[in-house]
mmCIF file of C-alpha atoms in Angstrom:
data_model
loop_
_atom_site.group_PDB
_atom_site.id
_atom_site.type_symbol
_atom_site.label_atom_id
_atom_site.label_comp_id
_atom_site.label_asym_id
_atom_site.label_seq_id
_atom_site.Cartn_x
_atom_site.Cartn_y
_atom_site.Cartn_z
ATOM 1 C CA MET A 506 46.388 29.787 21.646
ATOM 2 C CA LYS A 507 44.371 32.790 20.950
ATOM 3 C CA VAL A 508 43.262 33.372 17.293
ATOM 4 C CA ILE A 509 43.148 37.064 16.294
ATOM 5 C CA GLY A 510 41.268 38.114 13.084
ATOM 6 C CA LEU A 511 42.911 41.077 11.381
ATOM 7 C CA THR A 512 40.756 42.805 8.746
ATOM 8 C CA GLY A 513 40.122 46.155 7.066
ATOM 9 C CA SER A 514 38.937 47.523 3.835
ATOM 10 C CA ILE A 515 41.182 47.952 0.853
ATOM 11 C CA GLY A 516 43.800 50.740 1.317
ATOM 12 C CA MET A 517 43.530 50.881 5.019
ATOM 13 C CA GLY A 518 47.077 49.576 5.875
ATOM 14 C CA LYS A 519 46.223 46.078 6.819
ATOM 15 C CA SER A 520 49.427 44.620 5.281
ATOM 16 C CA THR A 521 51.590 47.084 7.152
ATOM 17 C CA THR A 522 49.801 46.339 10.373
ATOM 18 C CA ALA A 523 50.078 42.511 9.847
ATOM 19 C CA ALA A 524 53.812 43.058 9.455
ATOM 20 C CA MET A 525 53.852 44.718 12.820
ATOM 21 C CA PHE A 526 52.300 41.708 14.467
ATOM 22 C CA ARG A 527 54.793 39.496 12.589
ATOM 23 C CA ASP A 528 57.746 41.705 13.746
ATOM 24 C CA ALA A 529 56.466 41.196 17.328
ATOM 25 C CA GLY A 530 57.059 37.422 16.877
ATOM 26 C CA ILE A 531 53.361 36.536 16.365
ATOM 27 C CA PRO A 532 52.670 34.074 13.488
ATOM 28 C CA VAL A 533 50.551 35.699 10.779
ATOM 29 C CA TYR A 534 48.439 33.747 8.309
ATOM 30 C CA ASP A 535 48.008 35.888 5.137
ATOM 31 C CA ALA A 536 44.845 34.719 3.283
ATOM 32 C CA ASP A 537 45.648 36.777 0.224
ATOM 33 C CA ALA A 538 49.159 35.178 -0.053
ATOM 34 C CA ALA A 539 47.604 31.646 0.375
ATOM 35 C CA VAL A 540 45.175 32.446 -2.489
ATOM 36 C CA HIS A 541 48.023 33.711 -4.645
ATOM 37 C CA ASP A 542 49.911 30.447 -4.063
ATOM 38 C CA LEU A 543 46.808 28.456 -4.907
ATOM 39 C CA TYR A 544 46.475 30.359 -8.235
ATOM 40 C CA ASP A 545 50.175 29.983 -9.084
ATOM 41 C CA GLU A 546 51.651 27.301 -11.387
ATOM 42 C CA GLY A 547 51.018 23.950 -9.758
ATOM 43 C CA GLY A 548 48.562 25.493 -7.201
ATOM 44 C CA ALA A 549 45.571 23.385 -6.076
ATOM 45 C CA ALA A 550 43.065 26.021 -7.408
ATOM 46 C CA VAL A 551 44.398 26.189 -10.953
ATOM 47 C CA GLY A 552 42.455 23.217 -12.344
ATOM 48 C CA PRO A 553 39.117 23.843 -10.615
ATOM 49 C CA VAL A 554 39.067 27.549 -11.266
ATOM 50 C CA GLY A 555 40.112 26.917 -14.849
ATOM 51 C CA GLU A 556 37.180 24.570 -15.253
ATOM 52 C CA ALA A 557 34.660 26.907 -13.664
ATOM 53 C CA PHE A 558 35.918 29.963 -15.440
ATOM 54 C CA PRO A 559 37.218 28.994 -18.923
ATOM 55 C CA GLY A 560 39.947 31.211 -20.261
ATOM 56 C CA VAL A 561 41.377 32.487 -16.846
ATOM 57 C CA VAL A 562 44.252 30.017 -16.727
ATOM 58 C CA LYS A 563 47.198 31.240 -18.804
ATOM 59 C CA GLY A 564 50.628 29.824 -18.751
ATOM 60 C CA GLY A 565 49.643 27.225 -16.135
ATOM 61 C CA ARG A 566 48.395 29.823 -13.538
ATOM 62 C CA VAL A 567 45.280 31.672 -12.934
ATOM 63 C CA ASP A 568 45.386 35.131 -14.449
ATOM 64 C CA ARG A 569 44.177 37.146 -11.375
ATOM 65 C CA GLU A 570 43.275 40.191 -13.383
ATOM 66 C CA GLU A 571 41.179 38.170 -15.883
ATOM 67 C CA LEU A 572 39.404 36.341 -13.052
ATOM 68 C CA ARG A 573 38.749 39.601 -11.203
ATOM 69 C CA ARG A 574 37.047 40.992 -14.318
ATOM 70 C CA ARG A 575 34.886 37.925 -14.463
ATOM 71 C CA VAL A 576 33.688 38.130 -10.909
ATOM 72 C CA LEU A 577 33.821 41.706 -9.869
ATOM 73 C CA GLY A 578 30.230 43.010 -9.480
ATOM 74 C CA GLN A 579 28.871 39.496 -10.324
ATOM 75 C CA PRO A 580 27.665 38.064 -6.860
ATOM 76 C CA ASP A 581 26.756 34.701 -8.295
ATOM 77 C CA GLU A 582 30.096 34.293 -10.052
ATOM 78 C CA LEU A 583 31.985 35.462 -6.902
ATOM 79 C CA LYS A 584 29.993 32.934 -4.846
ATOM 80 C CA ARG A 585 30.969 30.155 -7.288
ATOM 81 C CA LEU A 586 34.592 31.174 -7.046
ATOM 82 C CA ASN A 587 34.526 31.311 -3.291
ATOM 83 C CA ALA A 588 33.034 27.850 -3.074
ATOM 84 C CA ILE A 589 36.182 26.600 -4.850
ATOM 85 C CA VAL A 590 38.835 28.630 -3.094
ATOM 86 C CA HIS A 591 37.680 28.852 0.527
ATOM 87 C CA PRO A 592 37.910 25.078 1.188
ATOM 88 C CA LEU A 593 41.451 25.105 -0.234
ATOM 89 C CA VAL A 594 42.482 27.983 1.875
ATOM 90 C CA GLY A 595 40.991 26.264 4.926
ATOM 91 C CA ARG A 596 43.164 23.224 4.345
ATOM 92 C CA ASP A 597 46.238 25.515 4.037
ATOM 93 C CA ARG A 598 45.362 27.302 7.241
ATOM 94 C CA VAL A 599 45.264 23.908 9.137
ATOM 95 C CA GLY A 600 48.974 23.542 8.426
ATOM 96 C CA PHE A 601 49.615 26.999 9.621
ATOM 97 C CA PHE A 602 47.848 26.374 12.940
ATOM 98 C CA LYS A 603 49.849 23.115 13.453
ATOM 99 C CA ALA A 604 53.182 24.854 12.901
ATOM 100 C CA ALA A 605 52.173 27.727 15.284
ATOM 101 C CA GLU A 606 51.242 25.334 18.066
ATOM 102 C CA ALA A 607 54.390 23.324 17.455
ATOM 103 C CA SER A 608 56.491 26.550 17.893
ATOM 104 C CA GLY A 609 54.678 27.317 21.209
ATOM 105 C CA ALA A 610 52.903 30.465 19.977
ATOM 106 C CA ASP A 611 50.454 31.919 22.498
ATOM 107 C CA MET A 612 48.593 33.641 19.719
ATOM 108 C CA VAL A 613 48.272 33.822 15.973
ATOM 109 C CA VAL A 614 46.876 36.468 13.598
ATOM 110 C CA LEU A 615 44.652 35.591 10.624
ATOM 111 C CA ASP A 616 44.944 38.358 8.039
ATOM 112 C CA VAL A 617 41.703 38.015 6.197
ATOM 113 C CA PRO A 618 40.414 41.013 4.115
ATOM 114 C CA LEU A 619 36.824 39.717 4.070
ATOM 115 C CA LEU A 620 36.639 38.442 7.612
ATOM 116 C CA TYR A 621 33.196 39.778 8.419
ATOM 117 C CA GLU A 622 31.845 39.207 4.903
ATOM 118 C CA THR A 623 32.703 35.554 5.036
ATOM 119 C CA GLY A 624 31.591 34.928 8.640
ATOM 120 C CA GLY A 625 35.107 34.198 9.751
ATOM 121 C CA HIS A 626 34.792 36.569 12.717
ATOM 122 C CA ALA A 627 32.786 33.827 14.455
ATOM 123 C CA ASN A 628 35.839 31.569 14.518
ATOM 124 C CA VAL A 629 38.282 34.008 16.186
ATOM 125 C CA ASP A 630 38.827 35.169 19.859
ATOM 126 C CA ALA A 631 39.096 38.815 18.947
ATOM 127 C CA VAL A 632 38.942 41.056 15.825
ATOM 128 C CA VAL A 633 41.378 43.835 14.993
ATOM 129 C CA VAL A 634 40.146 46.260 12.313
ATOM 130 C CA VAL A 635 42.591 48.482 10.517
ATOM 131 C CA SER A 636 41.132 51.802 9.569
ATOM 132 C CA ALA A 637 42.031 55.214 8.024
ATOM 133 C CA PRO A 638 40.069 58.262 7.000
ATOM 134 C CA PRO A 639 38.152 57.736 3.696
ATOM 135 C CA GLU A 640 40.056 60.309 1.767
ATOM 136 C CA MET A 641 43.335 58.803 2.790
ATOM 137 C CA GLN A 642 42.035 55.369 1.799
ATOM 138 C CA ARG A 643 40.988 56.562 -1.705
ATOM 139 C CA GLU A 644 44.351 58.307 -2.247
ATOM 140 C CA ARG A 645 46.337 55.155 -1.216
ATOM 141 C CA VAL A 646 44.266 52.885 -3.376
ATOM 142 C CA LEU A 647 44.102 55.172 -6.515
ATOM 143 C CA ALA A 648 47.928 55.400 -6.379
ATOM 144 C CA ARG A 649 48.082 51.700 -7.211
ATOM 145 C CA PRO A 650 48.915 50.709 -10.817
ATOM 146 C CA GLY A 651 45.792 49.986 -12.836
ATOM 147 C CA MET A 652 43.335 51.160 -10.249
ATOM 148 C CA THR A 653 40.486 53.408 -11.272
ATOM 149 C CA PRO A 654 37.750 55.105 -9.268
ATOM 150 C CA ASP A 655 35.154 52.782 -10.721
ATOM 151 C CA ARG A 656 37.099 49.750 -9.913
ATOM 152 C CA LEU A 657 37.762 50.943 -6.379
ATOM 153 C CA ASP A 658 33.997 51.665 -5.932
ATOM 154 C CA ALA A 659 33.185 48.130 -7.123
ATOM 155 C CA ILE A 660 35.655 46.665 -4.627
ATOM 156 C CA LEU A 661 34.190 48.707 -1.782
ATOM 157 C CA ALA A 662 30.665 47.661 -2.676
ATOM 158 C CA GLN A 663 31.641 44.018 -1.784
ATOM 159 C CA GLN A 664 33.071 44.999 1.466
ATOM 160 C CA LEU A 665 31.343 45.769 4.699
ATOM 161 C CA ALA A 666 31.586 49.590 5.390
ATOM 162 C CA ASP A 667 34.563 50.692 7.416
ATOM 163 C CA ALA A 668 32.314 52.339 10.057
ATOM 164 C CA GLU A 669 30.447 48.928 10.560
ATOM 165 C CA LYS A 670 33.780 47.050 10.777
ATOM 166 C CA ARG A 671 34.995 49.443 13.438
ATOM 167 C CA ALA A 672 31.770 49.228 15.411
ATOM 168 C CA ARG A 673 31.982 45.458 15.574
ATOM 169 C CA ALA A 674 35.734 45.169 16.195
ATOM 170 C CA HIS A 675 37.341 44.397 19.532
ATOM 171 C CA TYR A 676 40.251 46.649 18.616
ATOM 172 C CA VAL A 677 40.886 49.385 16.003
ATOM 173 C CA VAL A 678 44.345 50.301 14.611
ATOM 174 C CA ASP A 679 44.160 53.822 13.090
ATOM 175 C CA THR A 680 46.866 53.982 10.320
ATOM 176 C CA GLY A 681 45.746 57.524 9.398
ATOM 177 C CA ARG A 682 47.894 58.977 12.137
ATOM 178 C CA GLY A 683 51.234 57.524 10.963
ATOM 179 C CA LEU A 684 53.251 54.338 11.451
ATOM 180 C CA GLU A 685 54.519 55.183 14.924
ATOM 181 C CA HIS A 686 50.975 55.688 16.233
ATOM 182 C CA ALA A 687 49.839 52.465 14.592
ATOM 183 C CA GLN A 688 52.798 50.579 16.020
ATOM 184 C CA ALA A 689 51.978 51.811 19.574
ATOM 185 C CA GLN A 690 48.441 50.630 19.054
ATOM 186 C CA VAL A 691 49.565 47.162 17.970
ATOM 187 C CA THR A 692 51.991 46.887 20.876
ATOM 188 C CA ASP A 693 49.108 47.821 23.220
ATOM 189 C CA ILE A 694 46.676 45.328 21.665
ATOM 190 C CA ILE A 695 49.209 42.544 22.000
ATOM 191 C CA ALA A 696 49.736 43.380 25.699
ATOM 192 C CA LYS A 697 46.013 43.464 26.283
ATOM 193 C CA LEU A 698 45.516 40.064 24.504
ATOM 194 C CA ARG A 699 48.193 38.498 26.756
ATOM 195 C CA THR A 700 46.569 39.575 30.074
#
């Protein structure tokens, strides 16, 4: 079973591209969704994150916005958070792989925003990077509720530059040219991965 890493900076259209793989019948593991579940009420990360970052657990769940404020632009704090969360996500991913194998899948997609930044690219057979022009990226992200230019810049500072991601990728999906074009690229990538 081939393991495909799907990544891209914020606002590039990665979630939409992941849905295209999923619609093609390929199991997709969404790392962000896994973290969201871990932070939710009863999630395995609630206790340890609450101990490490007092005040971020509210109503039995991790307040993601409060946690983001605590770690954004704070490399040591982010490293401490990742040391708690990454092993929990890893355990969750094992279950995903078992289910995909049991279903007879010939490939799976790991949707991981910080694939290169965390070294995850070393554990996949191919990397697909989702990209769009920088002005389109900014427009998409700044349209999100609560997003500001300063916050966007802080997020981008933690991510490998788009040009570097594209240079290191096996495949690139350009979402700047519309959904139809992106879908055609995804279809082509799947066909190439199956040869």
